CSV table of C-alpha atoms in Angstrom, one decimal:
chain,number,residue,atom,x,y,z
A,5,MET,CA,0.0,0.0,0.0
A,6,GLY,CA,1.3,3.4,-0.9
A,7,THR,CA,1.3,6.6,1.1
A,8,PHE,CA,-1.9,8.6,1.5
A,9,GLU,CA,-0.8,11.1,-1.1
A,10,GLU,CA,0.2,8.4,-3.6
A,11,LEU,CA,-3.1,6.6,-3.2
A,12,VAL,CA,-5.2,9.7,-3.5
A,13,ALA,CA,-3.3,10.8,-6.6
A,14,GLU,CA,-3.8,7.3,-8.1
A,15,GLY,CA,-7.5,7.3,-7.5
A,16,ALA,CA,-7.9,10.8,-9.0
A,17,ALA,CA,-6.1,9.8,-12.2
A,18,VAL,CA,-8.2,6.9,-13.3
A,19,PRO,CA,-10.2,7.6,-16.4
A,20,LEU,CA,-14.0,7.8,-15.9
A,21,GLU,CA,-15.2,6.9,-19.4
A,22,GLY,CA,-17.4,3.8,-19.7
A,23,TRP,CA,-19.0,1.7,-17.0
A,24,ASP,CA,-16.3,-0.9,-16.5
A,25,PHE,CA,-15.3,-1.5,-12.9
A,26,ALA,CA,-12.4,-3.8,-13.7
A,27,TRP,CA,-9.9,-1.3,-12.1
A,28,PHE,CA,-11.3,-2.1,-8.7
A,29,GLU,CA,-10.1,-5.7,-8.8
A,30,GLY,CA,-8.3,-6.4,-5.6
A,31,ARG,CA,-9.1,-2.9,-4.2
A,32,ALA,CA,-12.8,-3.2,-3.6
A,33,THR,CA,-15.5,-5.8,-3.7
A,34,GLU,CA,-19.3,-5.7,-4.0
A,35,GLU,CA,-21.6,-8.6,-3.6
A,36,ARG,CA,-23.6,-9.4,-6.7
A,37,PRO,CA,-27.4,-9.5,-6.7
A,38,PRO,CA,-28.7,-13.0,-6.7
A,39,TRP,CA,-30.6,-12.7,-10.0
A,40,GLY,CA,-27.4,-12.2,-12.1
A,41,TYR,CA,-28.3,-9.3,-14.3
A,42,ALA,CA,-25.9,-9.9,-17.2
A,43,SER,CA,-27.1,-13.5,-17.6
A,44,LEU,CA,-30.7,-12.5,-17.2
A,45,ILE,CA,-30.6,-9.9,-20.0
A,46,ALA,CA,-28.5,-12.2,-22.2
A,47,ALA,CA,-31.2,-14.8,-22.1
A,48,ARG,CA,-33.9,-12.2,-22.9
A,49,LEU,CA,-31.9,-10.5,-25.7
A,50,GLY,CA,-31.4,-13.8,-27.4
A,51,ALA,CA,-35.2,-14.4,-27.5
A,52,VAL,CA,-36.5,-11.1,-29.0
A,53,SER,CA,-36.3,-9.3,-32.4
A,54,SER,CA,-35.8,-5.8,-31.0
A,55,ALA,CA,-34.4,-4.3,-27.9
A,56,LEU,CA,-33.4,-0.9,-26.4
A,57,ASP,CA,-30.7,-0.4,-23.7
A,58,LEU,CA,-31.4,2.9,-21.9
A,59,GLN,CA,-28.5,4.8,-20.4
A,60,THR,CA,-26.1,2.1,-21.5
A,61,GLY,CA,-22.9,3.7,-20.1
A,62,GLY,CA,-20.2,2.2,-22.3
A,63,GLY,CA,-22.4,-0.6,-23.4
A,64,GLU,CA,-20.2,-3.2,-21.8
A,65,VAL,CA,-22.8,-5.3,-20.1
A,66,THR,CA,-25.2,-5.5,-23.0
A,67,ALA,CA,-22.3,-6.2,-25.4
A,68,SER,CA,-21.3,-9.2,-23.3
A,69,ALA,CA,-24.5,-11.1,-24.3
A,70,PRO,CA,-23.6,-13.8,-26.8
A,71,VAL,CA,-26.5,-13.0,-29.1
A,72,LEU,CA,-28.1,-9.6,-29.8
A,73,PRO,CA,-31.4,-9.2,-31.5
A,74,PRO,CA,-31.5,-8.0,-35.2
A,75,LEU,CA,-32.6,-4.5,-33.9
A,76,MET,CA,-30.4,-3.5,-31.0
A,77,ALA,CA,-30.4,0.1,-30.0
A,78,ALA,CA,-29.0,2.0,-27.0
A,79,THR,CA,-29.1,5.5,-25.6
A,80,GLU,CA,-26.4,7.4,-23.6
A,81,SER,CA,-26.4,11.0,-22.6
A,82,TRP,CA,-22.7,11.6,-21.6
A,83,PRO,CA,-20.6,12.1,-24.7
A,84,PRO,CA,-17.4,10.2,-23.5
A,85,ASN,CA,-19.6,7.2,-22.6
A,86,ALA,CA,-21.5,7.4,-25.9
A,87,LEU,CA,-18.2,7.1,-27.8
A,88,VAL,CA,-17.2,4.0,-25.8
A,89,ALA,CA,-20.7,2.5,-26.3
A,90,ALA,CA,-20.5,3.1,-30.1
A,91,LYS,CA,-17.5,0.8,-30.2
A,92,ASN,CA,-19.4,-1.9,-28.2
A,93,LEU,CA,-22.9,-1.8,-29.6
A,94,PRO,CA,-24.3,-1.5,-33.2
A,95,PHE,CA,-26.5,1.5,-32.8
A,96,VAL,CA,-26.1,4.1,-30.1
A,97,VAL,CA,-27.9,7.5,-30.0
A,98,ARG,CA,-27.4,10.5,-27.7
A,99,ALA,CA,-30.6,11.1,-25.7
A,100,PRO,CA,-31.4,12.8,-22.4
A,101,ASP,CA,-31.8,10.5,-19.5
A,102,SER,CA,-35.3,11.7,-18.7
A,103,GLY,CA,-36.5,11.6,-22.3
A,104,PRO,CA,-37.9,12.1,-24.8
A,105,LEU,CA,-36.6,9.0,-26.5
A,106,PRO,CA,-36.0,9.3,-30.3
A,107,PHE,CA,-37.9,6.3,-31.3
A,108,ARG,CA,-41.4,5.6,-32.6
A,109,ASP,CA,-44.3,4.2,-30.6
A,110,SER,CA,-44.3,0.5,-30.1
A,111,SER,CA,-40.7,0.0,-31.5
A,112,PHE,CA,-39.3,-2.6,-29.1
A,113,ASP,CA,-40.0,-6.0,-27.6
A,114,LEU,CA,-37.6,-5.4,-24.7
A,115,VAL,CA,-36.3,-2.4,-23.0
A,116,ILE,CA,-33.4,-2.9,-20.5
A,117,SER,CA,-31.5,-0.6,-18.2
A,118,ARG,CA,-28.8,-1.1,-15.6
A,119,HIS,CA,-28.6,1.5,-12.9
A,120,PRO,CA,-30.5,4.3,-14.7
A,121,VAL,CA,-30.0,7.8,-13.4
A,122,VAL,CA,-33.7,8.4,-13.9
A,123,THR,CA,-36.4,6.1,-15.3
A,124,PRO,CA,-38.6,7.7,-17.9
A,125,TRP,CA,-41.6,5.4,-17.3
A,126,GLY,CA,-43.9,7.1,-19.7
A,127,GLU,CA,-41.4,7.0,-22.6
A,128,ILE,CA,-40.6,3.3,-21.8
A,129,ALA,CA,-44.3,2.4,-22.0
A,130,ARG,CA,-44.6,4.4,-25.3
A,131,VAL,CA,-41.8,2.6,-27.1
A,132,LEU,CA,-42.7,-0.9,-25.9
A,133,ARG,CA,-44.8,-3.1,-28.1
A,134,ALA,CA,-47.9,-4.6,-26.6
A,135,GLY,CA,-46.7,-7.4,-24.4
A,136,GLY,CA,-43.2,-6.0,-24.4
A,137,ILE,CA,-41.1,-6.1,-21.3
A,138,TYR,CA,-39.0,-3.5,-19.3
A,139,LEU,CA,-36.3,-5.2,-17.3
A,140,SER,CA,-34.0,-3.2,-15.1
A,141,GLN,CA,-31.5,-3.4,-12.3
A,142,GLN,CA,-31.9,-0.2,-10.3
A,143,ILE,CA,-30.1,1.5,-7.4
A,144,GLY,CA,-32.3,1.5,-4.3
A,145,ALA,CA,-32.9,4.0,-1.6
A,146,GLY,CA,-30.0,4.7,0.8
A,147,THR,CA,-27.4,2.9,-1.2
A,148,ASN,CA,-23.9,3.1,0.3
A,149,ARG,CA,-25.2,5.5,3.0
A,150,GLU,CA,-22.4,4.5,5.4
A,151,LEU,CA,-19.9,6.0,2.9
A,152,THR,CA,-22.0,9.1,2.3
A,153,ASP,CA,-22.4,9.7,6.0
A,154,PHE,CA,-18.6,9.1,6.6
A,155,MET,CA,-17.8,11.8,4.1
A,156,MET,CA,-20.6,14.2,4.7
A,157,GLY,CA,-21.9,13.5,8.2
A,158,PRO,CA,-25.4,12.0,8.7
A,159,GLN,CA,-27.7,12.6,5.7
A,160,PRO,CA,-31.4,11.9,5.4
A,161,VAL,CA,-32.3,9.0,3.2
A,162,SER,CA,-34.7,9.8,0.4
A,163,GLU,CA,-37.2,7.2,-0.7
A,164,ALA,CA,-37.3,8.6,-4.3
A,165,ARG,CA,-35.4,5.4,-5.3
A,166,GLY,CA,-37.5,3.1,-3.2
A,167,VAL,CA,-39.4,0.1,-4.6
A,168,ALA,CA,-42.8,1.6,-3.7
A,169,VAL,CA,-42.0,4.7,-5.8
A,170,ALA,CA,-40.9,2.5,-8.7
A,171,ARG,CA,-44.1,0.4,-8.6
A,172,ALA,CA,-46.3,3.4,-8.4
A,173,ALA,CA,-44.5,5.1,-11.3
A,174,ALA,CA,-44.6,2.0,-13.5
A,175,GLU,CA,-48.3,1.5,-12.9
A,176,ALA,CA,-49.1,5.2,-13.5
A,177,ALA,CA,-47.4,4.7,-16.9
A,178,GLY,CA,-49.8,1.9,-17.7
A,179,LEU,CA,-47.3,-1.0,-17.1
A,180,GLU,CA,-48.0,-4.2,-15.2
A,181,VAL,CA,-45.3,-4.9,-12.6
A,182,LEU,CA,-44.4,-8.6,-12.8
A,183,ARG,CA,-41.4,-8.6,-10.5
A,184,LEU,CA,-40.0,-6.2,-7.9
A,185,GLU,CA,-37.1,-7.7,-5.9
A,186,PRO,CA,-34.9,-5.6,-3.5
A,187,VAL,CA,-31.6,-6.7,-2.1
A,188,ALA,CA,-28.9,-5.3,0.3
A,189,LEU,CA,-25.3,-6.1,-0.7
A,190,ARG,CA,-22.0,-5.9,1.2
A,191,VAL,CA,-19.4,-3.4,-0.3
A,192,ALA,CA,-15.8,-3.2,1.0
A,193,PHE,CA,-13.0,-0.8,0.0
A,194,PHE,CA,-9.4,-1.8,0.7
A,195,ASP,CA,-7.6,1.4,0.0
A,196,VAL,CA,-8.4,5.1,-0.2
A,197,ALA,CA,-7.6,5.2,-3.9
A,198,ALA,CA,-10.6,2.9,-4.5
A,199,VAL,CA,-12.8,5.3,-2.5
A,200,VAL,CA,-11.6,8.3,-4.5
A,201,HIS,CA,-12.2,6.7,-7.8
A,202,PHE,CA,-15.6,5.4,-6.7
A,203,LEU,CA,-16.7,8.8,-5.5
A,204,ARG,CA,-15.6,10.4,-8.8
A,205,LYS,CA,-17.4,7.8,-10.8
A,206,VAL,CA,-20.6,7.3,-8.8
A,207,LEU,CA,-21.4,11.0,-8.5
A,208,TRP,CA,-24.6,10.7,-6.4
A,209,THR,CA,-22.8,9.1,-3.4
A,210,VAL,CA,-21.2,12.4,-2.4
A,211,PRO,CA,-22.6,15.2,-4.6
A,212,GLY,CA,-20.0,17.7,-5.5
A,213,PHE,CA,-17.1,15.5,-4.4
A,214,THR,CA,-13.6,16.7,-5.1
A,215,VAL,CA,-10.3,15.5,-3.6
A,216,GLU,CA,-9.5,19.0,-2.4
A,217,GLY,CA,-12.8,19.6,-0.8
A,218,TYR,CA,-12.8,16.3,1.1
A,219,ARG,CA,-9.1,15.8,1.8
A,220,ASP,CA,-9.6,15.8,5.6
A,221,ARG,CA,-12.3,13.1,5.4
A,222,LEU,CA,-10.2,11.1,2.9
A,223,LEU,CA,-7.3,11.2,5.4
A,224,ASP,CA,-9.6,9.8,8.1
A,225,MET,CA,-10.8,7.2,5.6
A,226,HIS,CA,-7.2,6.2,5.0
A,227,ALA,CA,-6.6,5.9,8.7
A,228,HIS,CA,-9.8,3.8,9.1
A,229,ILE,CA,-8.7,1.4,6.4
A,230,GLN,CA,-5.2,1.1,7.8
A,231,GLU,CA,-6.6,0.2,11.2
A,232,HIS,CA,-9.5,-2.1,10.1
A,233,GLY,CA,-8.2,-3.4,6.7
A,234,GLU,CA,-11.3,-2.2,4.9
A,235,PHE,CA,-14.2,0.2,4.9
A,236,VAL,CA,-17.6,-1.6,4.7
A,237,CYS,CA,-20.9,-0.2,3.5
A,238,THR,CA,-24.1,-1.5,2.0
A,239,SER,CA,-25.4,-1.0,-1.5
A,240,THR,CA,-29.1,-1.4,-2.3
A,241,ARG,CA,-30.4,-2.7,-5.6
A,242,PHE,CA,-33.7,-3.9,-6.9
A,243,LEU,CA,-34.8,-5.8,-10.0
A,244,VAL,CA,-38.0,-4.6,-11.7
A,245,GLU,CA,-39.8,-6.3,-14.5
A,246,ALA,CA,-42.8,-4.7,-16.0
A,247,ARG,CA,-45.0,-5.5,-19.0
A,248,ARG,CA,-47.0,-3.3,-21.4
A,249,PRO,CA,-50.4,-5.0,-21.5
């Protein structure tokens, strides 16, 4: 393990493009949800003729599916990620996360989304064909709150990302919720470089995070990890599957 300054500098230098977390190997771990999102969507993608991946990031997860449908589209709003996604997927368009989506009504058998920033339920219902499915792994309420509180002090937990809100929004858009499964997962960081990179990449954990603005708390984090060997927090996820009648 390097010095505090070396580790912070290392974490601050990691590129942010794409949504590949391979850099964290050996430096942080996160339990995986029991449903296995990548395998789940791979099976679905191989069984439909048209699909849309919303807020695809770098497109890495969807591109890992062994078979993609004849019509495979994706959206991404952040230009650096869109460039990465265009190398991984056949058709990527720039579109705002909250919509509108640049597709005709009833265009897709399947819409997928992994960790969307927002979920444009009305637009999802519009572009799905009758009987089409929306399948998404989402970030739940209070995810990694221990890390947020360590860096910022105790913060209120909003239920805006809660499962009840998701169900109500899906039903309000005219979708039938088939599955809504929450889970809590153990996360551990093994050095402060991993914390720095995570907070730069997952922006909502500590809004407005900068190394300079949080240097004192990062120094405390470094001391905590040196003493305990890790910093542990809990991520929350839920799987939602909804159908357009």
